[in-house]
Coordinates of C-alpha atoms in Angstrom, one line a residue:
X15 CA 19.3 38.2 18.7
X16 CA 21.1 36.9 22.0
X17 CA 24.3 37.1 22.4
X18 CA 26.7 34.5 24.8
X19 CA 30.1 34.9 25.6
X20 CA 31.8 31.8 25.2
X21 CA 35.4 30.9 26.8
X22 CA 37.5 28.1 24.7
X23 CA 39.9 26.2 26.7
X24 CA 43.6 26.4 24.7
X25 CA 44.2 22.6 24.3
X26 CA 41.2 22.3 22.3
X27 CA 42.1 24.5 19.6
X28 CA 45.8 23.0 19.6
X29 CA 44.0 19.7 19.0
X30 CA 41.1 21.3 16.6
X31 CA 42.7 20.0 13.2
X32 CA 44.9 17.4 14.8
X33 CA 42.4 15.2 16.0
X34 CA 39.2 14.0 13.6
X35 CA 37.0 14.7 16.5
X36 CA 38.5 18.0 17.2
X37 CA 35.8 20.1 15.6
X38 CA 33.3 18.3 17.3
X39 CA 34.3 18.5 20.4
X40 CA 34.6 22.4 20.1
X41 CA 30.8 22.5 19.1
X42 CA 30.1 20.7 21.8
X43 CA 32.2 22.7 24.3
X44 CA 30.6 25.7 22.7
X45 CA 26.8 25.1 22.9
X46 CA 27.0 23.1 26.5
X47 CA 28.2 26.8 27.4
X48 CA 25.1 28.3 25.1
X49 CA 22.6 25.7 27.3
X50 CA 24.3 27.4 30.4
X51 CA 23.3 31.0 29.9
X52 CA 19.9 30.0 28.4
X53 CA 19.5 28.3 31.8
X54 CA 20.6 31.7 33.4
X55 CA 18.3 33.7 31.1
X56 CA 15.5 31.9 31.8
X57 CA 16.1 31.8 35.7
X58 CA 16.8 35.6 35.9
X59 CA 20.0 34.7 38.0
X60 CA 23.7 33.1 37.3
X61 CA 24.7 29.4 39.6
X62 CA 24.8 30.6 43.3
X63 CA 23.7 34.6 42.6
X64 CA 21.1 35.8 45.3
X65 CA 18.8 38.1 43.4
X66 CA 15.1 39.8 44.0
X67 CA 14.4 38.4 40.3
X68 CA 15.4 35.0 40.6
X69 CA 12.3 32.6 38.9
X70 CA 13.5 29.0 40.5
X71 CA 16.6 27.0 41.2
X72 CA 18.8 24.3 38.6
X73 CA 18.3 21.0 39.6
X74 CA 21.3 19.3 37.3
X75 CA 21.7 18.5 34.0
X76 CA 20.8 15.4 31.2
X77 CA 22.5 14.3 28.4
X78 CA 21.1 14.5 24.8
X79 CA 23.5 13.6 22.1
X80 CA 23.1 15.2 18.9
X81 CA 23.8 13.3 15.4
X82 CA 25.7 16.0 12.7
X83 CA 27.7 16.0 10.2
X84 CA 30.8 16.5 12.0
X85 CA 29.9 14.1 14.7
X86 CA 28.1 13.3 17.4
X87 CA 28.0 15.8 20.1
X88 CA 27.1 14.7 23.7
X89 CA 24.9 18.3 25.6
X90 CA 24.7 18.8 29.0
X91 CA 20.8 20.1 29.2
X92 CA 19.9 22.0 32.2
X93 CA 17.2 20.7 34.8
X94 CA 15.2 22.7 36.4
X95 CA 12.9 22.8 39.7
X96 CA 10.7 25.6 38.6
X97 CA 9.3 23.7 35.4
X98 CA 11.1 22.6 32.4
X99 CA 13.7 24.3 30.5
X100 CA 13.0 25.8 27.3
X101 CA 15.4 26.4 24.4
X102 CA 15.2 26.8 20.8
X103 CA 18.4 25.0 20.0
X104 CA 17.2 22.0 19.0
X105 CA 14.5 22.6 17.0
X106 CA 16.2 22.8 13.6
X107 CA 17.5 19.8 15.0
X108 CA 14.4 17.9 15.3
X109 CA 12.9 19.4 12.3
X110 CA 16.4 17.6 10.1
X111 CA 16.1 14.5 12.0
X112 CA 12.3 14.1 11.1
X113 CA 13.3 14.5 7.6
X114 CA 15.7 12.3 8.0
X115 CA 13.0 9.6 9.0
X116 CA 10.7 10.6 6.9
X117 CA 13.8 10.1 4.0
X118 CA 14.3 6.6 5.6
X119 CA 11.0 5.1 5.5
X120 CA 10.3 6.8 2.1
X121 CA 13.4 4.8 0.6
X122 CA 12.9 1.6 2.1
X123 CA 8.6 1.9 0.5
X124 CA 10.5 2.7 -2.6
X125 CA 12.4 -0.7 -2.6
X126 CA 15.8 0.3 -1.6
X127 CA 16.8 -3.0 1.1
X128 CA 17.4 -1.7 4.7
X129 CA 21.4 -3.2 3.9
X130 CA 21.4 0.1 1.3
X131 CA 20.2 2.8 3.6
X132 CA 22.1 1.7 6.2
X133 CA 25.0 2.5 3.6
X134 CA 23.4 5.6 2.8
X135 CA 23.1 6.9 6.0
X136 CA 26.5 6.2 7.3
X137 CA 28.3 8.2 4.1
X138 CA 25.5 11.4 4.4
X139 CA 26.2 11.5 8.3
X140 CA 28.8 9.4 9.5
X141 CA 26.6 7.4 11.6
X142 CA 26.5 3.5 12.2
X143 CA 23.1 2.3 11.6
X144 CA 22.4 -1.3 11.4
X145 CA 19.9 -2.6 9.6
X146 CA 17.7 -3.7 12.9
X147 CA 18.0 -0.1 13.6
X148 CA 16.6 1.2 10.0
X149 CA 13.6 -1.1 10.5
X150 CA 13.0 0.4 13.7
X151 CA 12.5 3.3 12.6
X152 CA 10.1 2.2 9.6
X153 CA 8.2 0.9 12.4
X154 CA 7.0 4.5 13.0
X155 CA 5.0 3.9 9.6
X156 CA 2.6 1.3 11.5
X157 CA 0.1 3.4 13.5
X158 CA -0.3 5.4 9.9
X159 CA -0.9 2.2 7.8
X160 CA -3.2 0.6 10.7
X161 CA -5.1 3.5 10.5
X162 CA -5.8 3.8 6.9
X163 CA -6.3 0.1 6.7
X164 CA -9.3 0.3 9.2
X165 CA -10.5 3.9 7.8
X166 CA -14.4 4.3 7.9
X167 CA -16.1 3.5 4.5
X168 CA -19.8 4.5 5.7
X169 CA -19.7 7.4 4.1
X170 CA -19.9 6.9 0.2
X171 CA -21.2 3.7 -1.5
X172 CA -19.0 1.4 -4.1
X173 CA -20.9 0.0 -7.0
X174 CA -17.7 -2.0 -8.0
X175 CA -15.4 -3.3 -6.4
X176 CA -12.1 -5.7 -7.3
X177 CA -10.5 -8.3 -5.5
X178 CA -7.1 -10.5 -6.1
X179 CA -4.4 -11.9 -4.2
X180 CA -0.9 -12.4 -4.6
X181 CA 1.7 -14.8 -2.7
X182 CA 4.7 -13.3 -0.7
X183 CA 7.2 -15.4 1.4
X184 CA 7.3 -14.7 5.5
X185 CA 9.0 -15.8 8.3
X186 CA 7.2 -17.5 10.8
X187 CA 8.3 -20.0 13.6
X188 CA 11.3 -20.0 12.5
X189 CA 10.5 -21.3 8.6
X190 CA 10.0 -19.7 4.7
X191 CA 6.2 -20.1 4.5
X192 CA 3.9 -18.7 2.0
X193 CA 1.5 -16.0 2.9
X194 CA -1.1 -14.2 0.6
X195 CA -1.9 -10.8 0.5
X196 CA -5.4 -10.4 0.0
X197 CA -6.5 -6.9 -1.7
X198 CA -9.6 -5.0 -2.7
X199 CA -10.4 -2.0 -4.6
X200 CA -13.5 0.1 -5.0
X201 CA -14.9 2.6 -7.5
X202 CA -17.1 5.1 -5.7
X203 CA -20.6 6.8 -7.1
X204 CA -18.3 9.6 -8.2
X205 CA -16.4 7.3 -10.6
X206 CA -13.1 7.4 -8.2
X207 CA -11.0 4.0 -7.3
X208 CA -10.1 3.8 -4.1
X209 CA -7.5 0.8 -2.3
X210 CA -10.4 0.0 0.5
X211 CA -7.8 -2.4 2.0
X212 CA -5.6 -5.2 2.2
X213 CA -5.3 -8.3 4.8
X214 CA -2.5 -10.9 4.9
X215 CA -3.7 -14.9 5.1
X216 CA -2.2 -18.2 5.6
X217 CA -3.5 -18.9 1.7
X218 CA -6.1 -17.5 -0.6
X219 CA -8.9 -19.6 1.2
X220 CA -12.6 -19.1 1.2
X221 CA -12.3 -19.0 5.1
X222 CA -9.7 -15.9 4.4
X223 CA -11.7 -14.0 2.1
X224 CA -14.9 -14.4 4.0
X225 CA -12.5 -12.9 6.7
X226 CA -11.6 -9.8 4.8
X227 CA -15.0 -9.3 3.1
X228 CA -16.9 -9.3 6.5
X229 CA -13.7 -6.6 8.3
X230 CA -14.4 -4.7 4.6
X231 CA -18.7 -4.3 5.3
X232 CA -18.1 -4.0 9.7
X233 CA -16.0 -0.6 8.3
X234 CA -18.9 0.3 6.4
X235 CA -18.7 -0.9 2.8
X236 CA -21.9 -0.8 0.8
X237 CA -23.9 -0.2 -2.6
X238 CA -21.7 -3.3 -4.5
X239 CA -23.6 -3.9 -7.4
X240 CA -20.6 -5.8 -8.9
X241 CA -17.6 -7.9 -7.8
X242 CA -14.9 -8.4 -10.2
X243 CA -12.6 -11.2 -10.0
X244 CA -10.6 -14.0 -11.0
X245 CA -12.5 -18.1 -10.8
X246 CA -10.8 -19.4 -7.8
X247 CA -13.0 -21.3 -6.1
X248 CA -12.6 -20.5 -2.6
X249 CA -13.1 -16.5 -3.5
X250 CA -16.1 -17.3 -5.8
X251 CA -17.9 -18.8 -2.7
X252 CA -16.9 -16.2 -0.2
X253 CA -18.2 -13.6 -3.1
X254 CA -21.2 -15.5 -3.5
X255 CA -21.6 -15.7 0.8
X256 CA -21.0 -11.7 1.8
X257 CA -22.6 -10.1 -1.8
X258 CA -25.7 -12.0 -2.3
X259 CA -27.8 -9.9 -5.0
X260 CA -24.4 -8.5 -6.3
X261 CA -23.4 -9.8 -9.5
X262 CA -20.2 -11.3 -10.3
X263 CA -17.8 -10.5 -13.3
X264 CA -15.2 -13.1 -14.0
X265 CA -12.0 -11.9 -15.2
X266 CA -11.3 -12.4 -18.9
X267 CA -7.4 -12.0 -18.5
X268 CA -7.8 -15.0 -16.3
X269 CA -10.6 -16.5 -18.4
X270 CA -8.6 -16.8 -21.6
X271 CA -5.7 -17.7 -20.2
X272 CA -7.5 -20.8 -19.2
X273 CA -8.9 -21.3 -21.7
X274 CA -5.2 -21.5 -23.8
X275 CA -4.0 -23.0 -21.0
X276 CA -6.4 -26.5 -22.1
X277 CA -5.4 -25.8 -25.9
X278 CA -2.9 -27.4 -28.0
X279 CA 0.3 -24.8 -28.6
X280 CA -0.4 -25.2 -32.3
X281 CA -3.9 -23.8 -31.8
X282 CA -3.6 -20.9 -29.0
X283 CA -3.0 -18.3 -31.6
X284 CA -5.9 -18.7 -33.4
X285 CA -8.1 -20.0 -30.8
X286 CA -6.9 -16.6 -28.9
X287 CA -8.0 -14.4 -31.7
X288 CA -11.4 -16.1 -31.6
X289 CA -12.1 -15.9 -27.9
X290 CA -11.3 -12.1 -27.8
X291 CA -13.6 -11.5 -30.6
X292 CA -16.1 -13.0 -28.6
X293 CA -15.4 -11.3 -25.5
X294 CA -15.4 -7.9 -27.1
X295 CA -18.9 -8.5 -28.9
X296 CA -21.1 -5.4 -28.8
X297 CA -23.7 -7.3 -27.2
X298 CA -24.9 -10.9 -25.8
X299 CA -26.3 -12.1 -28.8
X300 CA -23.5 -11.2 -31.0
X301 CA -21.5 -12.6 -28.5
X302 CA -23.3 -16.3 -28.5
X303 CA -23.2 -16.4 -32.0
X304 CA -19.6 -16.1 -32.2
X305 CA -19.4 -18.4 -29.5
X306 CA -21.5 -21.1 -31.7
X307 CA -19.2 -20.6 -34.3
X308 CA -15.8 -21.1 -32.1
X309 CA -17.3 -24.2 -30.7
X310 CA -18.1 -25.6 -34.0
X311 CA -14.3 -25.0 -35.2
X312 CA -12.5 -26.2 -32.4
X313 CA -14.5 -28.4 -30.3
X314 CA -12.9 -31.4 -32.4
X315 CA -9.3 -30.0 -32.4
X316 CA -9.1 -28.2 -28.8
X317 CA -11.9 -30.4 -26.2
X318 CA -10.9 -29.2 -22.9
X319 CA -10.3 -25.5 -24.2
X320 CA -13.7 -25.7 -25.7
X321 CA -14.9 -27.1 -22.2
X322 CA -13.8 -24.5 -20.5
X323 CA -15.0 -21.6 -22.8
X324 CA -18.8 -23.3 -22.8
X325 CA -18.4 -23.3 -19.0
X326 CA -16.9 -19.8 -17.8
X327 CA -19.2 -17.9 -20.9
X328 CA -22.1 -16.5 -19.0
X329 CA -20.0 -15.6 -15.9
X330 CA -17.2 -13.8 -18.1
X331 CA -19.8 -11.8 -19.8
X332 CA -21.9 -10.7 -16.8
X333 CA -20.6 -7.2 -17.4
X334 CA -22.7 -6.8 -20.5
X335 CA -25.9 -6.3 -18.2
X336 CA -24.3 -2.7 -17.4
X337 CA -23.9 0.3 -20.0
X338 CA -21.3 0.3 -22.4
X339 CA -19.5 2.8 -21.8
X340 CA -18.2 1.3 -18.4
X341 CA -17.9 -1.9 -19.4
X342 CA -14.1 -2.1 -20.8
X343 CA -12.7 -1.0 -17.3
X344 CA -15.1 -3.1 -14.9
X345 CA -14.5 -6.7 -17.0
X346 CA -10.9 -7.4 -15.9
X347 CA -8.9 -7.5 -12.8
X348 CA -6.1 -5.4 -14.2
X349 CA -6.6 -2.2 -12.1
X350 CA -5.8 -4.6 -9.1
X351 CA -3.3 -6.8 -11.4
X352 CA -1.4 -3.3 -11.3
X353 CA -1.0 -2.9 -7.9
X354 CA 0.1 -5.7 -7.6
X355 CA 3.2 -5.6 -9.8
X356 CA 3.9 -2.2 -7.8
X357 CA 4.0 -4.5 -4.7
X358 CA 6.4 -7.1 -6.5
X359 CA 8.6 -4.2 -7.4
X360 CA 9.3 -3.2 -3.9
X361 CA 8.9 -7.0 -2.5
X362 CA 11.5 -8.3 -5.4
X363 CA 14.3 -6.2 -2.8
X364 CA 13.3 -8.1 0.3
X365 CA 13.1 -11.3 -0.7
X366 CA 11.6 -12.7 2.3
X367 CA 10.2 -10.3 4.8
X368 CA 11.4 -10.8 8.9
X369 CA 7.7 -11.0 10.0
X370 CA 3.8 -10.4 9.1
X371 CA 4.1 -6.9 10.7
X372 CA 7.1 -5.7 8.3
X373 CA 5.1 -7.2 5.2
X374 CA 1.8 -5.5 6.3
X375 CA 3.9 -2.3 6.6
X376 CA 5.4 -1.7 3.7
X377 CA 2.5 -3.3 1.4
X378 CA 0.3 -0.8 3.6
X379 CA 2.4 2.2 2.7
X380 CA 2.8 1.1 -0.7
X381 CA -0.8 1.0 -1.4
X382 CA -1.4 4.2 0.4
X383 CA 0.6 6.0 -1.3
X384 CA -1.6 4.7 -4.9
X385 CA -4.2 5.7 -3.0
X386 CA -3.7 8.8 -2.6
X387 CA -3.0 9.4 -6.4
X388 CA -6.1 7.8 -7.3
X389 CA -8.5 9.9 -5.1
X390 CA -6.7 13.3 -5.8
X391 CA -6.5 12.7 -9.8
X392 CA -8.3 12.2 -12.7
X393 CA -11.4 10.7 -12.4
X394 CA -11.4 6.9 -13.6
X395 CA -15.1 6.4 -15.2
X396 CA -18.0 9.1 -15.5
X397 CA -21.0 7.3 -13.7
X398 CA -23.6 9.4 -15.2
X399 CA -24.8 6.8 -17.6
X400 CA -24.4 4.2 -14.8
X401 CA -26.5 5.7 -12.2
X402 CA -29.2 6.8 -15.0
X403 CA -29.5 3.2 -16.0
X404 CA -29.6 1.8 -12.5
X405 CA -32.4 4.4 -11.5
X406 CA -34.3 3.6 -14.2
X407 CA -33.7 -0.3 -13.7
X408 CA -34.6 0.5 -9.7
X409 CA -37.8 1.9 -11.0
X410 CA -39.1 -0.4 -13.3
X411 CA -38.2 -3.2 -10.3
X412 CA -40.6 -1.2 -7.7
X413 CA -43.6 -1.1 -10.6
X414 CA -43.3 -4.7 -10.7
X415 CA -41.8 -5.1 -13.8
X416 CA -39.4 -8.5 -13.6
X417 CA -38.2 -7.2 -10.5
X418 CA -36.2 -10.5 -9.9
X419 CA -34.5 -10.3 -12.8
X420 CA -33.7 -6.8 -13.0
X421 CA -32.2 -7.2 -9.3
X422 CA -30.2 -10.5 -10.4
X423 CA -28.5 -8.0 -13.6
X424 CA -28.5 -4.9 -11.6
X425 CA -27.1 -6.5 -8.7
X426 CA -29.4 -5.1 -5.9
X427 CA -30.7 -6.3 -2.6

């Protein structure tokens, strides 16, 4: 271990307790002298001293200010002509003040406004951060986010995938306007979800989608057998565009709540009961039997309802071409539903985000972070019984054997 001798001039410890900066200053009067004899060390030879082992010559100083908790200290960092000057002083320093970031950015993903850690970091360290400032620094998390949003998706194949949207408000041109966050999950052939991305659009358009679906298959994204989504009709038709031969589950969350939606308040209890029956049948022909019946009791009392159930049937129970056993998880939008009430937990802080790049930002690290959880956990369906059935389908399709319509169930190209 080195050891410095260090000289203290006499007014600054008269004024060490006496003044609030007084410690302070002392640290910094201390290590500027520390940098000093580092510089010597390293140089083999004091200011001015003619020696045989001299290694090069100082070439002045820079300042580096230092944040702690008893200040901020203002160094005097040796130059040098030789090459650069080396000293291990600062890297404790460096590794707290990445924590620090890190600690930042974590908080502000976590929902806490950047008016809150600004608080935060002035009590920990006595510093003045505004909240411009504490943004800047989340700006760090952009390179990271950018590239796990364009990450290469070549390498596996997702047999299901599921898609929603939900509406945030942005500043733009100086106006509130809404902006939708467009999002898309995947389960893999090893039964793992996966966030495969998420892109920001003026509104939940058939234009946007197509926009997102066609960034989503130029990264790579193959093997969808089945989309899962909610009816809206500009998402239907980009579905029906970029996943021809894939088949398309509509979600029955969003199915029955239409359906209510059309029905008289004095009937959505029991028409709810009915619908759910129907939509948890074992199979298709249990399932239009029950449907007969439901039409026959309500169609006089509940029309539109009725209309609406008649008209979304066979698209709400396209999951019962597949195997049972993954059909519960694969006929609702609720995997996606969840992120997205993750989102609104963190967006319900801001309000109103500054810009598309601060929105895309901390949705991005939001969703990486689920990410991660999902590929390093617990499995979320066993495919075994999938990919035995689809083999099997693929087979009977290449003897000839109602190809068309195996494809058209199967969802194949």
């Amino acid at each position: 271990m080195a050891q410095y001798q260090v000289i203290i001039d006499t007014d600054m410890l008269q004024h060490l307790f006496s003044k609030d900066e007084g410690l302070a200053k002392l640290a910094e009067q201390v290590l500027n002298q520390i940098l000093k004899a580092q510089a010597s060390e390293q140089l083999r030879a004091e200011p001015y001293e003619r020696t045989d082992e001299r290694q090069g010559y100082r070439n002045g100083s820079r300042e580096r200010s230092l944040t702690t908790r008893i200040g901020k200290l203002v160094l005097d960092v040796p130059r040098l002509r030789c090459g650069e000057f080396s000293t291990d002083m600062f890297e404790r320093y460096q590794r707290s003040e990445q924590a620090l970031l890190i600690s930042l950015m974590e908080m502000v993903i976590n929902g806490v406004s950047t008016r809150k850690v600004k608080n935060v970091v002035e009590k920990l360290c006595g510093v003045v951060f505004s909240k411009s400032s504490v943004s800047e620094l989340c700006k760090k998390l952009d390179q990271i986010v950018k590239a796990w949003n364009e990450r290469d998706l070549s390498e596996k194949e997702y047999p299901f995938i599921l898609v929603d949207a939900l509406v945030i408000r942005v500043r733009k041109g100086g106006r509130v306007v809404p902006q939708s966050v467009l999002i898309a999950c995947g389960i893999n052939r090893e039964g793992y979800r996966e966030i495969l991305g998420l892109r920001l659009g003026d509104w939940e358009s058939e234009a946007s989608w197509s926009q997102f679906f066609m960034e989503l298959k130029r990264r790579g994204l193959k093997g969808v057998d089945l989309v899962v989504s909610d009816d809206h009709k500009g998402l239907v038709k980009a579905i029906m565009t970029h996943f021809q031969g894939s088949s398309w589950q509509r979600c029955q969350t969003h199915f029955l709540r239409n359906i209510l939606e059309a029905c008289p308040k004095s009937l959505q209890g029991k028409l709810h009961a009915r619908v759910k029956h129907i939509l948890e049948a074992p199979d298709m022909d249990t399932a239009r039997k029950l449907l007969d019946e439901a039409v026959t009791e309500f169609e006089r009392l509940a029309p539109k309802a009725i209309e609406r159930l008649e008209a979304g049937f066979e698209d709400a129970m396209a999951i019962m071409a597949l195997p049972e056993c993954i059909r519960r998880r694969l006929r609702t939008t609720n995997t996606v539903e969840r992120l997205n009430r993750e989102i609104r937990r963190r967006e319900r802080v801001i309000g109103i985000f500054p810009n598309e790049e601060s929105a895309l930002r901390l949705i991005g690290a939001v969703l990486m972070e689920i990410d991660e959880s999902w590929t390093t956990g617990n499995r979320y369906l066993d495919m075994t019984e999938y990919l035995l059935w689809r083999d099997k389908h693929e087979k009977a399709g290449s003897d000839g054997e109602d190809k068309s319509k195996v494809c058209s169930l199967v969802g194949l190209h």
